[in-house]
Amino acid sequence: MICIAFYQRFARWAQHTLLCLIAIVGSFAAEPSPEHSQFFESKIRPILVENCQRCHGEKKQSGSLRLDSLPAALGGGDGGPAIVPGEPEKSPMIEAINYGGLEMPPDARLKPEQVKLLTEWVKIGAPWPGSSDAPLQPRKTSLVVTDADRQWWSFQPVTRPALPEIQNSEFRIQNPIDPFVASKLQEKGLASSPSADSRTLIRRLSFDLIGLPPTLDEVTAFENDSRSDACERLVDRLLASPQYGERWVRHWLDVVRFAQTNGYERDSEKSLAWRYRDYVIRALNQDKPYDQFLIEQLAGDELDPVTDDSLSATGYYRLGVWDDEPDDGKQAKADEFDDIVSTTASAMLGLTLGCARCHDHKFDPLGQEDYYSFTAFFQNIHLYGKVADVVGGGQPVDKEGIFRQLPSGEGETLCVRERDTAPPKSFVFARGNAHTPAKEVQPRFIEVLCRSSVATKWEGEAPTEPSASGDSAAQQELRPPASSHLRRLTLANWIANRDNPLTARVAVNRLWQHHFGRGLVATSSDFGHTGTLPSHPELLDYLASEFTDSGWQVKRMQRRIVESATYRQSSKIADLKSQIADSNTTNRQSAIVNSQSVDPDNTLLWRQNLHRLEAEAIRDAILFASGELNLQMGGRGVFPTLPPEVLAKQSRPGNGWDKSPADQQARRSIYIFVKRTLGVPLLESFDSASPDTPIALRSITTVAPQALIMLNSDFMNHQAAALAQRTKGLACCDPSSQVEGIYEFALSREPSQREIDLSLNFMQRWNDHDERTVAELCKLILNLNEFVYID
């Protein structure tokens, strides 16, 4: 009874601690998550601008109410606050748009879908990115792209800046990245943190580059390696590991909303979608030039020769949500094109082009014609559709061009295919309605990214001039198949051209984001006016120019980043403060003290950021510690056993969720079958990405279910038992040896004597060295902050 009560008290303490953290975190204002920001910008802001702000905006405030910023809406007017975040039923604005008292807008009711969107917005907390008392104002004139528009920082050509001069010798300069960071700190009179210790650095690099922890032997070897290039050797080894691609593929799959099912009620499987995931893993491991990587996804079927990889890459077009029973077929097709266009623009160009579907973009110089001319590049492809029923007992007839035979003859792949007929005409749809075509448009490039309106035009031929981007597909003479009309290939070359001001900037910013927890541009899929300005614009341009000059090599760019003194800094504020005792100057001491107060969110990078592991890395690290991790690569995917209550969420419980053998369930999380309407609770609780929309940066939450799953789930019970069994043989001589084994496998280090004493005391309170008791200890070690955070 004593041991049970002890464990119950521990569980209550863990849950209480988490709830306290939630309350503390919730007390600080924060920028909305990227998906909430995108939801607001694409769905909510247009409704407010078009329907509310003429009476409740800058020039006119009926009832003393403004609805052009969040503080104004929360402050309210004569009747009090307009909205209560999280509680639409208590929000006067929601009551008014439902005509439940006040009737707003007074001249005509909003459409039901607009009411639904506003209600959902308030329900999720009324996220409003960048809201302040000086709100961003919409463009006031009809769209005419001017030279002034082209002066926006991200639309300017990338230029290679000179390295800043650093007068303060206290700053460590490891490579050309560091002077750019140090110059910003120098301007503010701030100091940088000391280098992280060897154990911290190898753990950080291992999780960042391959998503798995180092072993104790690897940590010890690195700590004892006195060679000057020890860190560089470690980086080279990790980048060469097959697990590198399995780690970094997840970042790209988030951005392109990868899933293996269609969504909606039936949520049927997208057969062979896994070939696209495996293609990306191979491309990353082979260090395929990034421009070629983009070209293959957009037009791999138009290259000569077409390869297994270039064909599988075009599975990119098939990844989105698909409605197999649309109420309106025409509108459903327009929605599918919108999904392709919006994802391509945000993932590859960092533009919210989808906001120009129904009207000119309210804040960026992107017009409806830009949107529909961009769409025209894709309009000759077969859209995703049903595979015809099996006829006469044979194979299904693929009428929609969904599958094609691999050139190697080794099976089929999910891919794209052009229609045999001439490309259809393209029109601007008035208010985005597919039933109201207006002006006819031709394929052309986005005007603001070109030197003039003439430069936007597509001449009907693929460019064959070298792009000076290294040995990549963009430099080759591209002779497409006879059935091709060259549109997608032309667009792909324009996007992947080094002269495009956005492509390289967006790419290196995403790399930076995943190594520091935040990009130099925090809104990594929005480089427009509604996004954030770069914290280090010269550094961003240096990285972008270095990226293209070196042949778009991703691994080379990552090597630059992780070998910098900036990346190798300690994340501990205490480490910075400890330098005070070693400092001989008052200025140095002042700089150290000021860093935390002047730049509390570490925008200027005076230290490394503390990261919580992503959901997949947490699960993989647990399997790694227990010794059960299966490193088999590729294939359709695996199906972890899910509790009945989770399966019951489906209209037909268990439909489409197979049963995998135990050894297959222990494969890396990247190979878990991605079903849109059914997720793995452990991954969902730790903020895995929704596959329904492109995710630029995942949310990081602290919620009670995380502790409950980590302490009580069947998966954790099994893995803790496996870890206990793995260390069982170490206890034959001394119980403390088993404790040491648990720390070695779980945390890649030896425990302190105090940790050994606490662990032995815990086991004695339970049932000494009973296997179940050791398993409970293993579970507690796997719940330590040290296990789920990297610093």
CSV table of C-alpha atoms in Angstrom, one decimal, residues 45 58 88 248 281 292-293 323 394 398 400 409 418 435 512 552 556 574 605 607 629 657 673 760 762 768:
chain,number,residue,atom,x,y,z
A,45,ARG,CA,-9.4,38.8,-42.1
A,58,GLU,CA,-10.2,53.6,-38.8
A,88,PRO,CA,-18.4,32.3,-28.9
A,248,TRP,CA,14.5,15.6,-42.2
A,281,ILE,CA,14.0,10.3,-47.9
A,292,GLN,CA,16.2,19.6,-58.8
A,293,PHE,CA,14.2,18.4,-55.8
A,323,ASP,CA,-13.9,14.7,-51.4
A,394,GLY,CA,-9.1,-8.0,-63.6
A,398,ASP,CA,-7.1,3.8,-64.0
A,400,GLU,CA,-7.8,9.5,-64.1
A,409,GLY,CA,9.4,-2.0,-64.3
A,418,GLU,CA,-1.2,15.3,-68.3
A,435,HIS,CA,-19.7,29.0,-61.8
A,512,TRP,CA,17.6,27.6,-39.8
A,552,TRP,CA,21.7,24.2,-53.8
A,556,ARG,CA,26.5,21.7,-47.1
A,574,ALA,CA,23.0,30.2,-15.9
A,605,LEU,CA,20.5,34.6,-30.6
A,607,ARG,CA,22.2,31.7,-26.6
A,629,LEU,CA,13.7,0.1,-32.4
A,657,TRP,CA,-6.5,0.6,-39.8
A,673,PHE,CA,0.5,5.0,-41.7
A,760,LEU,CA,17.1,2.3,-5.2
A,762,PHE,CA,12.0,4.0,-5.0
A,768,ASP,CA,12.6,-4.3,-4.2
